[in-house]
PDB file of C-alpha atoms and ligand atoms in Angstrom:
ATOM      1  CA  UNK A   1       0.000   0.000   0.000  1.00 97.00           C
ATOM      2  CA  UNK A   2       1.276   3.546  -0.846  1.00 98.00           C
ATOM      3  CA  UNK A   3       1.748   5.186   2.485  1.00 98.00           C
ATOM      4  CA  UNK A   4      -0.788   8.034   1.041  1.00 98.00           C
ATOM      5  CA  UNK A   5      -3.280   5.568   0.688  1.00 98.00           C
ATOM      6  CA  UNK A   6      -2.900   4.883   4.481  1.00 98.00           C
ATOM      7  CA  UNK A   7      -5.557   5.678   7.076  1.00 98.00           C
ATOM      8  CA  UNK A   8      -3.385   6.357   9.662  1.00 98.00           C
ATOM      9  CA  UNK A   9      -1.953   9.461   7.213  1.00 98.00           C
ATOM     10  CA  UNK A  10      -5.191  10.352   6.556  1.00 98.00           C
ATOM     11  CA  UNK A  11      -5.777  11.242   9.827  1.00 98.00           C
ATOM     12  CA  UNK A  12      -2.289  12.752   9.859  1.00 98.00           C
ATOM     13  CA  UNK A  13      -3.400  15.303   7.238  1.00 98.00           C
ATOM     14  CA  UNK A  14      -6.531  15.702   8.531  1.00 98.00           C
ATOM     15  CA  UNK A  15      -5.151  16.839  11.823  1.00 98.00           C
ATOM     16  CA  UNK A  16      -3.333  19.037   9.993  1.00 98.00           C
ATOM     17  CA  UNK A  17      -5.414  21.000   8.076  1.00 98.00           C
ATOM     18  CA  UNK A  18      -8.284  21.236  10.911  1.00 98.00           C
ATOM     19  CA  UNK A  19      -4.663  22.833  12.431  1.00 98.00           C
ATOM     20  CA  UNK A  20      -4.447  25.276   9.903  1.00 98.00           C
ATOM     21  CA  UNK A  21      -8.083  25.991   9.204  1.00 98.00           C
ATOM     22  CA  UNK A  22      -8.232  26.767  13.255  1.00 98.00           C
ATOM     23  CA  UNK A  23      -5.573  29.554  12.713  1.00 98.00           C
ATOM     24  CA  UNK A  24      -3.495  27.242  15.109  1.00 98.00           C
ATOM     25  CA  UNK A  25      -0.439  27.602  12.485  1.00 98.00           C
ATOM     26  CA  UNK A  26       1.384  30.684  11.314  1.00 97.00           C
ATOM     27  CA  UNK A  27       3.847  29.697   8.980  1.00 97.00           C
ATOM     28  CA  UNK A  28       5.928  27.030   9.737  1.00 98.00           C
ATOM     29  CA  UNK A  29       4.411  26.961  13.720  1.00 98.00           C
ATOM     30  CA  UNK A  30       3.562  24.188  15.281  1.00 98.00           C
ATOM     31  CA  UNK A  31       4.211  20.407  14.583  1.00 98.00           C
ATOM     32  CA  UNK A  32       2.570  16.589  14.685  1.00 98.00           C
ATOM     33  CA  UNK A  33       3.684  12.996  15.650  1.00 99.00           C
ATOM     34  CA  UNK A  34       2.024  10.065  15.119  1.00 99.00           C
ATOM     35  CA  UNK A  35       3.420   6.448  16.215  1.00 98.00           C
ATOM     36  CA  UNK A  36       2.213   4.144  13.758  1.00 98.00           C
ATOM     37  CA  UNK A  37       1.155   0.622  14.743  1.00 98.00           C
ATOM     38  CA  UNK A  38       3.035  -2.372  13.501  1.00 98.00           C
ATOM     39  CA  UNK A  39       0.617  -3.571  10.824  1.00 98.00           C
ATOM     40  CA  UNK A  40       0.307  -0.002   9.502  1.00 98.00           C
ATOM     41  CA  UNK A  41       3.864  -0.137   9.369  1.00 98.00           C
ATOM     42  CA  UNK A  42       3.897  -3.535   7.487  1.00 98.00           C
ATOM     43  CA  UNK A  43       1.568  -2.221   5.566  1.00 98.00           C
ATOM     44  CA  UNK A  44       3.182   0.752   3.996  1.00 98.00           C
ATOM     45  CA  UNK A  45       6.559  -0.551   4.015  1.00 98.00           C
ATOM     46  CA  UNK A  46       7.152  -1.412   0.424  1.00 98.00           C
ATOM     47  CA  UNK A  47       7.549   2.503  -0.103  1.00 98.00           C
ATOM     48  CA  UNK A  48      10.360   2.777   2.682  1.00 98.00           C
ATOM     49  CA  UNK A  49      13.972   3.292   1.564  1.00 98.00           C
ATOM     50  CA  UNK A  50      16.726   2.870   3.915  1.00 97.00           C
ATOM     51  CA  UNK A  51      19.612   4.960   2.199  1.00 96.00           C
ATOM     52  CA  UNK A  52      19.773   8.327   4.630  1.00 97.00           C
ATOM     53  CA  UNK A  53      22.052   8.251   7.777  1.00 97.00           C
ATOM     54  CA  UNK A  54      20.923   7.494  10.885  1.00 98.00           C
ATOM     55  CA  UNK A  55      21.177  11.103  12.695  1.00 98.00           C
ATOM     56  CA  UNK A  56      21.395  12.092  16.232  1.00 98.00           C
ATOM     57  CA  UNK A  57      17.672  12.776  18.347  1.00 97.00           C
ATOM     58  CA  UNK A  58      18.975  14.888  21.264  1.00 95.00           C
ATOM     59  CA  UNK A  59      17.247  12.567  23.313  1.00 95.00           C
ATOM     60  CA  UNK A  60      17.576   9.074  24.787  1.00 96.00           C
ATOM     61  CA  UNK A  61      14.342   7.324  24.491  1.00 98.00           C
ATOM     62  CA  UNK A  62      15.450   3.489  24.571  1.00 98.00           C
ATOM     63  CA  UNK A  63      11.783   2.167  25.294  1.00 98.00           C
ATOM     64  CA  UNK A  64      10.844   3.760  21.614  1.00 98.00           C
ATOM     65  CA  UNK A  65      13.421   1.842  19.846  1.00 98.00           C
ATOM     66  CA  UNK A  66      12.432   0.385  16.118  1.00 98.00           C
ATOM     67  CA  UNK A  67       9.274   2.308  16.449  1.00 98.00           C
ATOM     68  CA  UNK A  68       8.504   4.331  13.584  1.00 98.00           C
ATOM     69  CA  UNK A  69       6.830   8.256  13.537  1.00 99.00           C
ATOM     70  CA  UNK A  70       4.994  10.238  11.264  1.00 99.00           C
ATOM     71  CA  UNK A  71       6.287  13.681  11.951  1.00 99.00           C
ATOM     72  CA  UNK A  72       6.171  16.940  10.772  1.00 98.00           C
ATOM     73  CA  UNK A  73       8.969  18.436   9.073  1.00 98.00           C
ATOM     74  CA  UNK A  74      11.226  21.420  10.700  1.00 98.00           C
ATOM     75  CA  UNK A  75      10.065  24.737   8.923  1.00 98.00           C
ATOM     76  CA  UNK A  76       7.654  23.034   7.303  1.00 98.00           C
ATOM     77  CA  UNK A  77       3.968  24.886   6.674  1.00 98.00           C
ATOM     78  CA  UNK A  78       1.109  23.461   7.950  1.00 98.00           C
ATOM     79  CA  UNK A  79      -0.801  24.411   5.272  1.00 97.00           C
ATOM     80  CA  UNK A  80       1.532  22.220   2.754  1.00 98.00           C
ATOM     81  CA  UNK A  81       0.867  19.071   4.558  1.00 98.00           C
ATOM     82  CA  UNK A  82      -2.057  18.448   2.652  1.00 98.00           C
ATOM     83  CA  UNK A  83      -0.788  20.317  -0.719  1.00 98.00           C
ATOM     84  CA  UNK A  84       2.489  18.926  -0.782  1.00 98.00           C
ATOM     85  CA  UNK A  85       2.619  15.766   1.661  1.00 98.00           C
ATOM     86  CA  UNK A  86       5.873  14.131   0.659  1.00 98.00           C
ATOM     87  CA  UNK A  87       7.464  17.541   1.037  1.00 98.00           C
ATOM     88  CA  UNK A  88       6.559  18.600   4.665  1.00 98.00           C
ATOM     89  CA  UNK A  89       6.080  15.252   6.560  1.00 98.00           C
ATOM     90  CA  UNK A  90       8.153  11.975   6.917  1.00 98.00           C
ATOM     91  CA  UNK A  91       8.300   8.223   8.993  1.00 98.00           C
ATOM     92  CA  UNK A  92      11.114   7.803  10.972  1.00 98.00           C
ATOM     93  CA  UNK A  93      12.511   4.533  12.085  1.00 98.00           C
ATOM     94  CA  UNK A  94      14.238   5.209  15.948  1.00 98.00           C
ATOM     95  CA  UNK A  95      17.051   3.093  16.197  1.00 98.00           C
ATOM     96  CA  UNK A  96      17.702  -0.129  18.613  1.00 98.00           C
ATOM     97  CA  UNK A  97      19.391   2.249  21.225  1.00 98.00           C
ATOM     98  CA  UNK A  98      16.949   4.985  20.851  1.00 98.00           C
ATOM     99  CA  UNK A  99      19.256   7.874  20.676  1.00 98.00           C
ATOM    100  CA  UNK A 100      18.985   7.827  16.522  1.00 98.00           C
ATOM    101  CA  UNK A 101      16.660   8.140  13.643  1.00 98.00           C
ATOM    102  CA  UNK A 102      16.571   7.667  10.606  1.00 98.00           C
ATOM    103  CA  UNK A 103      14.064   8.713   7.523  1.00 98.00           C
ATOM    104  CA  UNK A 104      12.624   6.122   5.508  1.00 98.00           C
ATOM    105  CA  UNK A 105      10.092   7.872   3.816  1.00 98.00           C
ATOM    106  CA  UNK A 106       9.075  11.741   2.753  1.00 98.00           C
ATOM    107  CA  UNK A 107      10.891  15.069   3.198  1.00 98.00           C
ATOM    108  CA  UNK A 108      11.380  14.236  -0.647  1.00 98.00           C
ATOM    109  CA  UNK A 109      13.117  17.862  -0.802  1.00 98.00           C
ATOM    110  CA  UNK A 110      15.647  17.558   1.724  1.00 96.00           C
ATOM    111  CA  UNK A 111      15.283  18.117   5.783  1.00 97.00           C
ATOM    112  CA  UNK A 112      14.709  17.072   8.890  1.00 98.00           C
ATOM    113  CA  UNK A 113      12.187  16.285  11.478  1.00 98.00           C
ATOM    114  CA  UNK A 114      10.598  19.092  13.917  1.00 98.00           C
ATOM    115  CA  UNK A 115      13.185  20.825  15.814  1.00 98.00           C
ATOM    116  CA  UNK A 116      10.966  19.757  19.046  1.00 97.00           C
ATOM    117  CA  UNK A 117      11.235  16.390  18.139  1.00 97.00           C
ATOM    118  CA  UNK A 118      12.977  15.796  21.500  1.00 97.00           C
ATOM    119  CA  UNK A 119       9.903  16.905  23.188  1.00 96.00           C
ATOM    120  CA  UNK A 120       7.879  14.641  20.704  1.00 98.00           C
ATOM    121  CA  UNK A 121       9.430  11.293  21.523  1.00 98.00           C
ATOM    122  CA  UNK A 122       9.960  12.236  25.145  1.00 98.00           C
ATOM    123  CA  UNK A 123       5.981  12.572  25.802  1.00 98.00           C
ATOM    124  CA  UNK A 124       5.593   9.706  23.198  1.00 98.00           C
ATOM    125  CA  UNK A 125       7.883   7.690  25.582  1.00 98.00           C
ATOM    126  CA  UNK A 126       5.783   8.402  28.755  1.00 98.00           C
ATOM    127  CA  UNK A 127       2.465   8.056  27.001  1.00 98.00           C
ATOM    128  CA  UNK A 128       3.580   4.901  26.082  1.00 98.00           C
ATOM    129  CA  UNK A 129       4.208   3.559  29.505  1.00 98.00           C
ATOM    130  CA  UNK A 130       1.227   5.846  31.288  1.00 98.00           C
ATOM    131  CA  UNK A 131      -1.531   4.245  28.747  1.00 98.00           C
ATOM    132  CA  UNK A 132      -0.112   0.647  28.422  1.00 98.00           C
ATOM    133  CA  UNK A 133       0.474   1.950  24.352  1.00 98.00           C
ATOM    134  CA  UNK A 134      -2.469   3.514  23.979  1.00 98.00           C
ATOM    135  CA  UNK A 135      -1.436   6.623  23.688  1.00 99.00           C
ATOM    136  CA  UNK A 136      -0.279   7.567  19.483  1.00 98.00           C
ATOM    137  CA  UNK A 137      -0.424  10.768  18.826  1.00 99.00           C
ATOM    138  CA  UNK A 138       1.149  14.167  20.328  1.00 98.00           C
ATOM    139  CA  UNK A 139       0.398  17.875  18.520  1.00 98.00           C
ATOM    140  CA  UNK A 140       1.770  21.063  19.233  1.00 98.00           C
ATOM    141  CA  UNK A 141       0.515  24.553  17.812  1.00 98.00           C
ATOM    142  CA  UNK A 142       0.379  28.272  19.144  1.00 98.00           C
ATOM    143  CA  UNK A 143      -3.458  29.119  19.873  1.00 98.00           C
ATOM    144  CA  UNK A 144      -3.847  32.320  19.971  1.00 98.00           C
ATOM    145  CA  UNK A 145      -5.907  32.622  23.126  1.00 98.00           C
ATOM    146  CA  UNK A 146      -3.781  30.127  25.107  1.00 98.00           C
ATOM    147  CA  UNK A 147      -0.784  32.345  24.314  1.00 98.00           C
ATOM    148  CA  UNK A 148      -2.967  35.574  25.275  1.00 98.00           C
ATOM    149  CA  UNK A 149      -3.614  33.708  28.615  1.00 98.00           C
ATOM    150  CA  UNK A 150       0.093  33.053  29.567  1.00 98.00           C
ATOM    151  CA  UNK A 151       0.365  36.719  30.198  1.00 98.00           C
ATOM    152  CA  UNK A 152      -2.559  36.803  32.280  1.00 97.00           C
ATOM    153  CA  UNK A 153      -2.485  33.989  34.556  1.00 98.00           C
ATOM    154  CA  UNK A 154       0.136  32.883  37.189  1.00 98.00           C
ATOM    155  CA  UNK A 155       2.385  29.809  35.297  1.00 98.00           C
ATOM    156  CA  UNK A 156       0.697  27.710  38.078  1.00 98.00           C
ATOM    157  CA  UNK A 157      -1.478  24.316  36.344  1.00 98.00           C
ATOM    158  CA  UNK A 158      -3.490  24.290  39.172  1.00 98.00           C
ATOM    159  CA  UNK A 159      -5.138  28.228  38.591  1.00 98.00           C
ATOM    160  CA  UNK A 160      -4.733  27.253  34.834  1.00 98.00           C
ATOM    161  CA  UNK A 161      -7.011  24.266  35.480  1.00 98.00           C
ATOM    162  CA  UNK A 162      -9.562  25.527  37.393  1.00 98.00           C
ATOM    163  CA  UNK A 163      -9.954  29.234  35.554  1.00 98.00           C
ATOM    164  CA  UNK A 164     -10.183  26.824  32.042  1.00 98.00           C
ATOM    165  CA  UNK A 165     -12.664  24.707  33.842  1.00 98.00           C
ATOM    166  CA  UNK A 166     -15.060  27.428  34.891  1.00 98.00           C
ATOM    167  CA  UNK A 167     -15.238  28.979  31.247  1.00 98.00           C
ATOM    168  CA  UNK A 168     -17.041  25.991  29.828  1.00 98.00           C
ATOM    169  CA  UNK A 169     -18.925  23.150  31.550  1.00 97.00           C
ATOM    170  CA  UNK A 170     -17.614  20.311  29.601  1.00 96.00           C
ATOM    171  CA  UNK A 171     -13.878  21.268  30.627  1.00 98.00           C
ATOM    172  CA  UNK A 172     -13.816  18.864  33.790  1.00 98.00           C
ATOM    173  CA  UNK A 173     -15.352  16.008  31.721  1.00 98.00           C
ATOM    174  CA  UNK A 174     -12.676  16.486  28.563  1.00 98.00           C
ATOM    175  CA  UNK A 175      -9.768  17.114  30.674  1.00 98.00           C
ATOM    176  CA  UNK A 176     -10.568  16.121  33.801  1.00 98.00           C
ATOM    177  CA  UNK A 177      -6.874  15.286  35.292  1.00 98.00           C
ATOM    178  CA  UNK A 178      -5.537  19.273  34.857  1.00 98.00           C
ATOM    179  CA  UNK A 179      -3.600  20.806  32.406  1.00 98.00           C
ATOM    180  CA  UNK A 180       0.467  21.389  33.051  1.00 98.00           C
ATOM    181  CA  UNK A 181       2.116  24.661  32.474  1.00 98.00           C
ATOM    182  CA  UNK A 182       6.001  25.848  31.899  1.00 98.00           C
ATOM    183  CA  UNK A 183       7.089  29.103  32.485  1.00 98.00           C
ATOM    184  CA  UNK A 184       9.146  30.414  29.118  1.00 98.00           C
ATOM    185  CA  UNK A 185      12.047  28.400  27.890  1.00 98.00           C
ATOM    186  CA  UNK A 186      14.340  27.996  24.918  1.00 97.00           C
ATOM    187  CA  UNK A 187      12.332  25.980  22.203  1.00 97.00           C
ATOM    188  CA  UNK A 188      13.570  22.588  20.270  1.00 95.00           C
ATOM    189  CA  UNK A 189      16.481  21.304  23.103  1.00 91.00           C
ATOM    190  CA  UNK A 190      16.412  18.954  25.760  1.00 93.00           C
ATOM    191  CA  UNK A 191      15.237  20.925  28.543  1.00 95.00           C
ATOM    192  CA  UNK A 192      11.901  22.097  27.918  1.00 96.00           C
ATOM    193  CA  UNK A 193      11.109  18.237  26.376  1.00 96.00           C
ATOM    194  CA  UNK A 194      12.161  16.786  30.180  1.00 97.00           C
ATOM    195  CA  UNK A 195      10.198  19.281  31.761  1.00 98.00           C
ATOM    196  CA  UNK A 196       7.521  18.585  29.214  1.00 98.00           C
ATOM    197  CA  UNK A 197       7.421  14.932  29.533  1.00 98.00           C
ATOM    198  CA  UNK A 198       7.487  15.715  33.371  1.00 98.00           C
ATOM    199  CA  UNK A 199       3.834  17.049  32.981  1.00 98.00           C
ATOM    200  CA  UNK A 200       2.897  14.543  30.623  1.00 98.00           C
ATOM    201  CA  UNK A 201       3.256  11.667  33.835  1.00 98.00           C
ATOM    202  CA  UNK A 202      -0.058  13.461  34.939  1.00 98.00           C
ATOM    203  CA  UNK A 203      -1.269  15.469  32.527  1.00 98.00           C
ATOM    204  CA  UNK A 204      -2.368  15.055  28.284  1.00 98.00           C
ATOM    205  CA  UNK A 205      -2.095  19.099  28.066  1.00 98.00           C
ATOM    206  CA  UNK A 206       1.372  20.784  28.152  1.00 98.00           C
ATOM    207  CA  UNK A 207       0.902  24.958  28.638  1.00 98.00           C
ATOM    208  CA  UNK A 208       4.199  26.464  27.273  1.00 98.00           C
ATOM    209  CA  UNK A 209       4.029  30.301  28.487  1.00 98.00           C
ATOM    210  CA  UNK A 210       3.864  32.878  25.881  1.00 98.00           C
ATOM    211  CA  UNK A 211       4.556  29.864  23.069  1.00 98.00           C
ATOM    212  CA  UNK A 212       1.628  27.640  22.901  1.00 98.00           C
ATOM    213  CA  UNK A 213       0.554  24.089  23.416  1.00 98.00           C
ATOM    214  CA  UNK A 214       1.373  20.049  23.580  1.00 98.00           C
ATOM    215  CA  UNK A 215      -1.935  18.172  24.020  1.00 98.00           C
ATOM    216  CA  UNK A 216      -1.739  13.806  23.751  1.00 98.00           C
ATOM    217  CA  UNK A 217      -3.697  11.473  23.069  1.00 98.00           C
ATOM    218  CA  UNK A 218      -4.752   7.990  21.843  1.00 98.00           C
ATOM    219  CA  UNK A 219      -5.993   9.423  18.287  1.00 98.00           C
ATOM    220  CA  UNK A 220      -6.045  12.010  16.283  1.00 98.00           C
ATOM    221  CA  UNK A 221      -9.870  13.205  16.783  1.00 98.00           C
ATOM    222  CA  UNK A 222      -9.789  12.739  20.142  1.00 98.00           C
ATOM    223  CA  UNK A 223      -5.762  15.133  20.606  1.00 99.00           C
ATOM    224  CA  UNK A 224      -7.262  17.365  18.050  1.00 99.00           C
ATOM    225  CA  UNK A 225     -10.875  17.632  20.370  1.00 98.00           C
ATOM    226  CA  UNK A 226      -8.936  18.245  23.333  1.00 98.00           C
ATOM    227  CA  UNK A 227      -6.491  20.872  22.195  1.00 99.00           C
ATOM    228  CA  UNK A 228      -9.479  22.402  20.403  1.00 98.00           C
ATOM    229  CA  UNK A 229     -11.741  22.298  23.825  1.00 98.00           C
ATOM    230  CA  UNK A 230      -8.663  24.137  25.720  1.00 99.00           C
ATOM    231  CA  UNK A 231      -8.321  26.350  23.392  1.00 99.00           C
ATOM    232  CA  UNK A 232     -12.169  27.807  22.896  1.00 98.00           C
ATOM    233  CA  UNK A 233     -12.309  27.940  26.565  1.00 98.00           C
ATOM    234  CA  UNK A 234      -9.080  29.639  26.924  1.00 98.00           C
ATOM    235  CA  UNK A 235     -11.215  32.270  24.351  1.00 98.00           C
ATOM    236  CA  UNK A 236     -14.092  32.433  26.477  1.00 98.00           C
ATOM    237  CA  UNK A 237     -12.095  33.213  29.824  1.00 98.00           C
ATOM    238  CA  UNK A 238     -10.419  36.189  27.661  1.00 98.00           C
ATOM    239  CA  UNK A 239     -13.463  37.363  26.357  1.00 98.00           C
ATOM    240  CA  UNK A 240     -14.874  37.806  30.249  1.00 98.00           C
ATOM    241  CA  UNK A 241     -11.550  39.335  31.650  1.00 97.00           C
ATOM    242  CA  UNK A 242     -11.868  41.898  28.897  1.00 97.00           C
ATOM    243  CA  UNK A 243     -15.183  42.964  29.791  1.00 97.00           C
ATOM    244  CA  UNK A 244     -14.435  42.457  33.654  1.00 95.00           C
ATOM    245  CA  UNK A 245     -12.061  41.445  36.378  1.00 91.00           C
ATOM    246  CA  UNK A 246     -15.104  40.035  38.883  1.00 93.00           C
ATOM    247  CA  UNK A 247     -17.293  37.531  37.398  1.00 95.00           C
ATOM    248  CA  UNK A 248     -20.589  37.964  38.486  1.00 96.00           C
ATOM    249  CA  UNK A 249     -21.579  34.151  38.908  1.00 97.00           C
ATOM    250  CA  UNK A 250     -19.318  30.982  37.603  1.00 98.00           C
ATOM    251  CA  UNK A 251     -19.251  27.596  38.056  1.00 98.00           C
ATOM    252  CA  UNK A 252     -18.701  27.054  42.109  1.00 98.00           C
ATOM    253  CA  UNK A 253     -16.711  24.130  43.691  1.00 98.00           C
ATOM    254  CA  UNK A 254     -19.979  22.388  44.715  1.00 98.00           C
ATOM    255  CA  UNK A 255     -21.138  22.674  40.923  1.00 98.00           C
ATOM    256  CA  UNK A 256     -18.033  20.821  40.207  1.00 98.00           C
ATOM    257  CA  UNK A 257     -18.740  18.638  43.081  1.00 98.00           C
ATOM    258  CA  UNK A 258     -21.946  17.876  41.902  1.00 97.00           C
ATOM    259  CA  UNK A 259     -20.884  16.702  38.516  1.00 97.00           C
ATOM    260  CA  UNK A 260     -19.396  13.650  40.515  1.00 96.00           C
ATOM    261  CA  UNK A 261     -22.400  13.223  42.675  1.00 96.00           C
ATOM    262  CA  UNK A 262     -25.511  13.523  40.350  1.00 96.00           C
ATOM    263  CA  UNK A 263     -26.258   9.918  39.369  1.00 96.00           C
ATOM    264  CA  UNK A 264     -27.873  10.791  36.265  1.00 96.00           C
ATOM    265  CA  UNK A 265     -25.175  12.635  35.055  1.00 96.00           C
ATOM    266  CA  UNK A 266     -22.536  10.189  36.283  1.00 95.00           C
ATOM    267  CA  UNK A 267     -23.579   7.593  34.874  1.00 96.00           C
ATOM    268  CA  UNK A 268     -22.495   8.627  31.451  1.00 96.00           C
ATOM    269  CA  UNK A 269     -20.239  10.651  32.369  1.00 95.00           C
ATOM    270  CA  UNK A 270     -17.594   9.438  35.224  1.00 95.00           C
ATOM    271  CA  UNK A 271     -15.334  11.575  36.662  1.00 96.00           C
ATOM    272  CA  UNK A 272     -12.602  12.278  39.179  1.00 97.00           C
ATOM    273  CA  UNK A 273     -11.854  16.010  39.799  1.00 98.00           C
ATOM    274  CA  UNK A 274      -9.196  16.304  42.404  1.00 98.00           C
ATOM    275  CA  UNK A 275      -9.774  18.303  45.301  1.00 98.00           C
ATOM    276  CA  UNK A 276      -7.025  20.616  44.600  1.00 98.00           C
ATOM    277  CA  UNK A 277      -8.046  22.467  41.627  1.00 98.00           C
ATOM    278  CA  UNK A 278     -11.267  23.159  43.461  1.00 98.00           C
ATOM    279  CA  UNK A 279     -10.090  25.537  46.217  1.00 97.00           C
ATOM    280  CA  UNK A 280     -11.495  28.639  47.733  1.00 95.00           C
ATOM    281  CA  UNK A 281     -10.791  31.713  46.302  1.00 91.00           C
ATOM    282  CA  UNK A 282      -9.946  34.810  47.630  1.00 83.00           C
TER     283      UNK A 282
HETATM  284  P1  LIG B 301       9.485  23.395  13.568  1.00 67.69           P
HETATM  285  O1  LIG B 301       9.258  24.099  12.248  1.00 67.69           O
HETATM  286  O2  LIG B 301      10.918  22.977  13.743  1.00 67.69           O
HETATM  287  O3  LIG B 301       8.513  22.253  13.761  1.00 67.69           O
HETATM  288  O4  LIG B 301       9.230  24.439  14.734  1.00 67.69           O
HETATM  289  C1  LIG B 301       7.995  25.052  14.909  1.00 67.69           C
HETATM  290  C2  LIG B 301       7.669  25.285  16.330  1.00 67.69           C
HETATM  291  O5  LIG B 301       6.524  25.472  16.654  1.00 67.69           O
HETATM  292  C3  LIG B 301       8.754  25.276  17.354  1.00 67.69           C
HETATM  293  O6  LIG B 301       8.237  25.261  18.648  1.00 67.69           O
HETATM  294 ZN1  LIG B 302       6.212  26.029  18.783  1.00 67.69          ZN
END
């Protein structure tokens, strides 16, 4: 099968353009991972070539080895991945030590995976341990009202969780565990992906201050939903602290409470919210 022809890079491309068609991409921001299953691996592997060099991660990721990504490419437009895929995407084989990669298909033009690669495989790695596998797919982007936030709120997940939670009722149930946030720090090295990964232990959202956002997930609808859902709420918190700094009336602790307790609506909906994020305010 021509990897085109692939599901699994449908929903790559997909992903992608709902990305760009969200104004979650200027230029070449932003990038996607995917780790592809064994059979769709099998499947595609007739178009794989094996002749460019194994290169360097910038990362040691040894319980990823011989898996293969589908990854954006670095300065690579978001926009292109659907125009021109074989230009702006490619599948990497990691090697047996997990410190290397190499390219065995796409990036027809030249280049390299994402510069936050390191970040990439470093979440994929703990994803992959957290969910027993489960976990494929890992997207970053700069949202415009997440970034807005950043300069708003205190770099703390916990306020970030529970101000995000009280701008939309469905928060709690679509990201019920919290969302992580970093202060600033340099882009694309090894720092900021172990301090990423760090969050990703608890957390499937990844708040980079004044840069944008890692969300994870076990596919692509459901990472694209949740980094979608953060996002709009993110929008509707702005909106409000433009208008006002007191809200008049928001969703109280013992609503959130109640969302546990109400057996009709726990039945379909079952969830944990940790006392933490539900403290009294000031
Ligand atoms: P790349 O073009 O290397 O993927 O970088 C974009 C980006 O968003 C860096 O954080
Ligand atoms: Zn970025």
């Amino acid at each position: 099968m021509k990897v085109l022809d692939a599901d699994c890079t449908k929903g790559f491309m997909q992903l992608s353009e709902d990305g760009w068609q969200h104004n979650y991409h200027e230029r070449n921001g932003g990038n996607l991972s995917y780790r592809m299953k064994p059979e769709e691996v099998e499947a595609v592997r007739e178009e794989f070539t094996y002749t460019r060099e194994w290169k360097e991660i910038g990362a040691s990721v040894p319980t990823l080895a011989g898996e293969h990504f589908m990854v954006t490419g670095s300065g690579k437009f978001f926009q292109n991945v659907t125009r021109h895929p074989e230009d702006s995407f490619c599948i990497t084989e990691i090697d047996e030590t997990g410190t290397k990669y190499r390219i065995v298909w796409g990036l027809v033009n030249g280049g390299r995976p994402t510069s936050e690669f390191p970040s990439h495989l470093m979440n994929h790695a703990v994803k992959k341990r957290v969910t027993d596998g489960r976990f494929r797919v890992i997207y970053h982007a700069h949202p415009v009202n997440v970034i807005a936030l950043s300069f708003i709120l205190p770099n703390d997940g916990i306020v970030w969780t529970r101000e995000l939670w009280e701008s939309m009722t469905e928060c709690p149930i679509i990201f019920s565990e919290g969302v992580g946030v970093l202060p600033w720090m340099v882009p694309g090295g090894a720092d900021i992906a172990v301090r990423t990964s760090e969050l990703m232990e608890t957390y499937n959202v990844a708040i980079w201050a004044h840069h944008g956002m890692f969300c994870a997930g076990d596919t692509f609808d459901n990472t694209f939903g949740l980094f979608h859902t953060v996002e709009k709420a993110a929008e509707i918190l702005l909106k409000v602290l433009s208008v006002t700094k007191e809200k008049r009336q928001t969703i109280t602790p013992e609503n959130f409470r109640q969302l546990q307790t109400d057996p009709t609506f726990s039945s379909q909906f079952p969830v944990t919210l940790d006392e933490k994020f539900l403290y009294e305010k000031k």
